PDB file of C-alpha atoms in Angstrom:
ATOM      1  CA  MET A 142      70.202 105.241 -48.837  1.00  0.00           C
ATOM      2  CA  LYS A 143      67.100 103.821 -47.220  1.00  0.00           C
ATOM      3  CA  GLU A 144      63.966 102.101 -48.521  1.00  0.00           C
ATOM      4  CA  PHE A 145      60.442 102.473 -47.211  1.00  0.00           C
ATOM      5  CA  GLN A 146      57.366 100.413 -48.184  1.00  0.00           C
ATOM      6  CA  GLY A 147      54.059 102.220 -48.396  1.00  0.00           C
ATOM      7  CA  ARG A 148      50.608 101.708 -49.888  1.00  0.00           C
ATOM      8  CA  VAL A 149      49.987 102.876 -53.482  1.00  0.00           C
ATOM      9  CA  VAL A 150      47.170 105.409 -53.744  1.00  0.00           C
ATOM     10  CA  ALA A 151      47.946 106.599 -57.267  1.00  0.00           C
ATOM     11  CA  PRO A 152      50.429 104.469 -59.276  1.00  0.00           C
ATOM     12  CA  GLY A 153      53.530 105.628 -61.065  1.00  0.00           C
ATOM     13  CA  GLU A 154      57.268 105.907 -60.970  1.00  0.00           C
ATOM     14  CA  VAL A 155      59.228 109.080 -60.524  1.00  0.00           C
ATOM     15  CA  VAL A 156      62.567 110.448 -59.304  1.00  0.00           C
ATOM     16  CA  ALA A 157      62.499 113.915 -57.717  1.00  0.00           C
ATOM     17  CA  SER A 158      64.111 116.141 -55.126  1.00  0.00           C
ATOM     18  CA  ALA A 159      62.489 116.041 -51.713  1.00  0.00           C
ATOM     19  CA  LEU A 160      60.467 118.898 -50.237  1.00  0.00           C
ATOM     20  CA  VAL A 161      59.551 118.085 -46.634  1.00  0.00           C
ATOM     21  CA  SER A 162      56.787 119.316 -44.367  1.00  0.00           C
ATOM     22  CA  HIS A 163      56.538 118.177 -40.752  1.00  0.00           C
ATOM     23  CA  GLY A 164      53.129 119.815 -40.388  1.00  0.00           C
ATOM     24  CA  GLY A 165      49.989 119.239 -42.343  1.00  0.00           C
ATOM     25  CA  LEU A 166      49.649 120.634 -45.863  1.00  0.00           C
ATOM     26  CA  ASN A 167      46.785 123.102 -46.148  1.00  0.00           C
ATOM     27  CA  THR A 168      46.024 122.423 -49.792  1.00  0.00           C
ATOM     28  CA  LEU A 169      43.989 125.551 -50.499  1.00  0.00           C
ATOM     29  CA  ALA A 170      46.419 127.959 -48.850  1.00  0.00           C
ATOM     30  CA  SER A 171      49.388 126.204 -50.393  1.00  0.00           C
ATOM     31  CA  PHE A 172      48.143 126.059 -54.012  1.00  0.00           C
ATOM     32  CA  GLN A 173      45.919 129.142 -54.179  1.00  0.00           C
ATOM     33  CA  LYS A 174      48.477 131.355 -56.029  1.00  0.00           C
ATOM     34  CA  ALA A 175      49.159 128.557 -58.518  1.00  0.00           C
ATOM     35  CA  LEU A 176      45.496 127.985 -59.292  1.00  0.00           C
ATOM     36  CA  GLN A 177      44.042 131.459 -59.046  1.00  0.00           C
ATOM     37  CA  PHE A 178      46.894 133.716 -60.137  1.00  0.00           C
ATOM     38  CA  GLY A 179      48.808 131.483 -62.583  1.00  0.00           C
ATOM     39  CA  ASP A 180      51.958 130.745 -60.544  1.00  0.00           C
ATOM     40  CA  LYS A 181      53.393 127.929 -62.676  1.00  0.00           C
ATOM     41  CA  ASN A 182      55.889 126.963 -59.977  1.00  0.00           C
ATOM     42  CA  ALA A 183      53.171 126.468 -57.379  1.00  0.00           C
ATOM     43  CA  THR A 184      55.022 128.507 -54.767  1.00  0.00           C
ATOM     44  CA  CYS A 185      53.583 127.523 -51.409  1.00  0.00           C
ATOM     45  CA  GLY A 186      51.433 130.313 -50.042  1.00  0.00           C
ATOM     46  CA  ASP A 187      50.638 128.831 -46.634  1.00  0.00           C
ATOM     47  CA  GLN A 188      52.180 131.227 -44.115  1.00  0.00           C
ATOM     48  CA  ASN A 189      51.337 128.772 -41.350  1.00  0.00           C
ATOM     49  CA  ASN A 190      53.658 126.124 -42.773  1.00  0.00           C
ATOM     50  CA  PRO A 191      57.268 127.298 -42.176  1.00  0.00           C
ATOM     51  CA  ASP A 192      58.671 124.152 -43.840  1.00  0.00           C
ATOM     52  CA  LEU A 193      57.051 124.937 -47.204  1.00  0.00           C
ATOM     53  CA  TYR A 194      56.088 128.635 -47.249  1.00  0.00           C
ATOM     54  CA  GLY A 195      57.630 130.374 -50.298  1.00  0.00           C
ATOM     55  CA  LYS A 196      59.031 127.193 -51.796  1.00  0.00           C
ATOM     56  CA  GLN A 197      58.300 125.774 -55.240  1.00  0.00           C
ATOM     57  CA  MET A 198      56.228 122.593 -55.125  1.00  0.00           C
ATOM     58  CA  VAL A 199      56.018 121.778 -58.852  1.00  0.00           C
ATOM     59  CA  GLY A 200      58.266 118.859 -59.691  1.00  0.00           C
ATOM     60  CA  LYS A 201      59.155 118.055 -56.070  1.00  0.00           C
ATOM     61  CA  ALA A 202      58.658 114.916 -54.053  1.00  0.00           C
ATOM     62  CA  LEU A 203      56.306 116.386 -51.468  1.00  0.00           C
ATOM     63  CA  CYS A 204      56.885 114.460 -48.202  1.00  0.00           C
ATOM     64  CA  LEU A 205      54.357 115.129 -45.456  1.00  0.00           C
ATOM     65  CA  PRO A 206      52.362 113.668 -42.595  1.00  0.00           C
ATOM     66  CA  GLN A 207      48.865 114.655 -43.836  1.00  0.00           C
ATOM     67  CA  THR A 208      46.787 117.310 -45.539  1.00  0.00           C
ATOM     68  CA  ILE A 209      44.673 119.717 -43.565  1.00  0.00           C
ATOM     69  CA  GLY A 210      42.058 122.366 -44.311  1.00  0.00           C
ATOM     70  CA  SER A 211      38.640 122.574 -45.718  1.00  0.00           C
ATOM     71  CA  THR A 212      36.616 120.219 -47.854  1.00  0.00           C
ATOM     72  CA  THR A 213      38.062 121.838 -50.988  1.00  0.00           C
ATOM     73  CA  GLY A 214      41.291 119.840 -50.473  1.00  0.00           C
ATOM     74  CA  GLY A 215      40.523 117.121 -53.019  1.00  0.00           C
ATOM     75  CA  LEU A 216      39.353 119.578 -55.672  1.00  0.00           C
ATOM     76  CA  VAL A 217      42.471 121.681 -55.180  1.00  0.00           C
ATOM     77  CA  LEU A 218      44.731 118.682 -55.765  1.00  0.00           C
ATOM     78  CA  TYR A 219      42.719 117.656 -58.836  1.00  0.00           C
ATOM     79  CA  CYS A 220      42.926 121.166 -60.250  1.00  0.00           C
ATOM     80  CA  ALA A 221      46.651 121.432 -59.581  1.00  0.00           C
ATOM     81  CA  CYS A 222      47.092 118.283 -61.672  1.00  0.00           C
ATOM     82  CA  ALA A 223      44.704 119.482 -64.388  1.00  0.00           C
ATOM     83  CA  MET A 224      46.682 122.740 -64.619  1.00  0.00           C
ATOM     84  CA  GLN A 225      50.062 120.922 -64.530  1.00  0.00           C
ATOM     85  CA  ARG A 226      51.050 122.613 -61.241  1.00  0.00           C
ATOM     86  CA  GLN A 227      51.288 119.478 -59.113  1.00  0.00           C
ATOM     87  CA  PRO A 228      54.254 118.073 -57.187  1.00  0.00           C
ATOM     88  CA  ALA A 229      56.122 115.197 -58.880  1.00  0.00           C
ATOM     89  CA  CYS A 230      54.625 112.946 -56.189  1.00  0.00           C
ATOM     90  CA  MET A 231      53.091 113.069 -52.756  1.00  0.00           C
ATOM     91  CA  LEU A 232      54.453 110.840 -50.015  1.00  0.00           C
ATOM     92  CA  PHE A 233      52.549 110.536 -46.761  1.00  0.00           C
ATOM     93  CA  SER A 234      54.045 109.185 -43.526  1.00  0.00           C
ATOM     94  CA  GLY A 235      50.557 108.176 -42.327  1.00  0.00           C
ATOM     95  CA  PRO A 236      47.351 107.147 -44.069  1.00  0.00           C
ATOM     96  CA  ILE A 237      46.066 109.688 -46.616  1.00  0.00           C
ATOM     97  CA  ASP A 238      42.865 111.469 -45.656  1.00  0.00           C
ATOM     98  CA  SER A 239      39.720 110.829 -47.696  1.00  0.00           C
ATOM     99  CA  LEU A 240      39.544 114.310 -49.272  1.00  0.00           C
ATOM    100  CA  ALA A 241      43.136 114.230 -50.578  1.00  0.00           C
ATOM    101  CA  ALA A 242      42.619 110.645 -51.735  1.00  0.00           C
ATOM    102  CA  ALA A 243      39.523 111.636 -53.661  1.00  0.00           C
ATOM    103  CA  GLY A 244      41.328 114.430 -55.533  1.00  0.00           C
ATOM    104  CA  VAL A 245      44.389 112.275 -56.267  1.00  0.00           C
ATOM    105  CA  ILE A 246      42.340 109.336 -57.493  1.00  0.00           C
ATOM    106  CA  LEU A 247      40.091 111.454 -59.678  1.00  0.00           C
ATOM    107  CA  ALA A 248      43.149 113.143 -61.241  1.00  0.00           C
ATOM    108  CA  ASP A 249      44.666 109.745 -61.899  1.00  0.00           C
ATOM    109  CA  VAL A 250      41.497 108.356 -63.497  1.00  0.00           C
ATOM    110  CA  TRP A 251      40.136 111.435 -65.327  1.00  0.00           C
ATOM    111  CA  LEU A 252      43.244 113.227 -66.596  1.00  0.00           C
ATOM    112  CA  THR A 253      45.171 111.917 -69.602  1.00  0.00           C
ATOM    113  CA  GLY A 254      48.932 112.371 -69.664  1.00  0.00           C
ATOM    114  CA  VAL A 255      49.143 113.688 -66.064  1.00  0.00           C
ATOM    115  CA  LYS A 256      50.768 111.561 -63.384  1.00  0.00           C
ATOM    116  CA  MET A 257      51.311 112.310 -59.756  1.00  0.00           C
ATOM    117  CA  PRO A 258      52.219 109.067 -57.940  1.00  0.00           C
ATOM    118  CA  VAL A 259      50.971 109.015 -54.346  1.00  0.00           C
ATOM    119  CA  VAL A 260      52.086 106.629 -51.649  1.00  0.00           C
ATOM    120  CA  ASP A 261      50.845 106.654 -48.023  1.00  0.00           C
ATOM    121  CA  SER A 262      51.542 104.832 -44.788  1.00  0.00           C
ATOM    122  CA  LEU A 263      55.352 105.133 -45.158  1.00  0.00           C
ATOM    123  CA  GLY A 264      55.783 105.469 -41.393  1.00  0.00           C
ATOM    124  CA  GLU A 265      57.122 108.087 -39.004  1.00  0.00           C
ATOM    125  CA  GLU A 266      60.668 106.904 -39.668  1.00  0.00           C
ATOM    126  CA  PHE A 267      60.271 108.026 -43.276  1.00  0.00           C
ATOM    127  CA  LEU A 268      59.442 111.595 -42.314  1.00  0.00           C
ATOM    128  CA  ALA A 269      62.232 111.686 -39.727  1.00  0.00           C
ATOM    129  CA  TYR A 270      64.760 110.372 -42.295  1.00  0.00           C
ATOM    130  CA  VAL A 271      63.991 112.388 -45.457  1.00  0.00           C
ATOM    131  CA  LYS A 272      65.482 115.866 -45.734  1.00  0.00           C
ATOM    132  CA  GLU A 273      64.883 118.659 -48.216  1.00  0.00           C
ATOM    133  CA  GLY A 274      66.930 118.198 -51.367  1.00  0.00           C
ATOM    134  CA  MET A 275      67.497 114.421 -51.008  1.00  0.00           C
ATOM    135  CA  THR A 276      66.725 112.376 -54.064  1.00  0.00           C
ATOM    136  CA  VAL A 277      63.529 110.336 -53.789  1.00  0.00           C
ATOM    137  CA  THR A 278      62.673 107.432 -56.100  1.00  0.00           C
ATOM    138  CA  VAL A 279      59.120 106.176 -56.110  1.00  0.00           C
ATOM    139  CA  LYS A 280      58.538 102.689 -57.569  1.00  0.00           C
ATOM    140  CA  GLU A 281      55.273 101.285 -58.995  1.00  0.00           C
ATOM    141  CA  ASN A 282      54.910  98.854 -56.039  1.00  0.00           C
ATOM    142  CA  GLY A 283      54.965 101.563 -53.336  1.00  0.00           C
ATOM    143  CA  VAL A 284      58.640 101.279 -52.494  1.00  0.00           C
ATOM    144  CA  VAL A 285      60.182 104.683 -51.870  1.00  0.00           C
ATOM    145  CA  VAL A 286      63.990 104.964 -51.887  1.00  0.00           C
ATOM    146  CA  VAL A 287      65.593 108.024 -50.282  1.00  0.00           C
ATOM    147  CA  ASP A 288      69.200 108.878 -51.175  1.00  0.00           C
TER     148      ASP A 288
END
C-alpha cells in the first residue's frame, strides 16, 4: 500500500479498481462510442492507446498522465458525466490540462447527483506504481491510496 498527495480539482471520495494509461487519453476517441452510440460501459475506442483500447472505463479509477486531443475534450468529459458514463475518478500524474479541467469543473458544478472526483499532480512515481486492477481510494483532501 502506498499513499500519494495530489491537488483536488473536483472533490469527492471513492474506492475503485485502477485502469492505467501511460499515454495521453484522447477524450473524444475514447468516449465517442459511449456518447454517440449508447455504450453504457464506455468501452475505450481509442485505437492509439494500447493501455485502454477495448476496456471499460465506467466505474474505474482512470490513472493517466494527461488528456490529449482536440478542444472538444472538456465537453466530452462533461457529457460523459451528464450521461452517467464517466470513470469513478480521474487521477493525473501531472497537472491537468485546462480543457479537461473545464469539463470536470463544469460537471461538478452544474450536474446534481453526479460525482467524478479528480486529483492531479500525483507525480511520476504514482503512475509507475499503480497497476491495472489495484484498489484505489481517493480521499476528499487529495490523498490517493493504492493497494
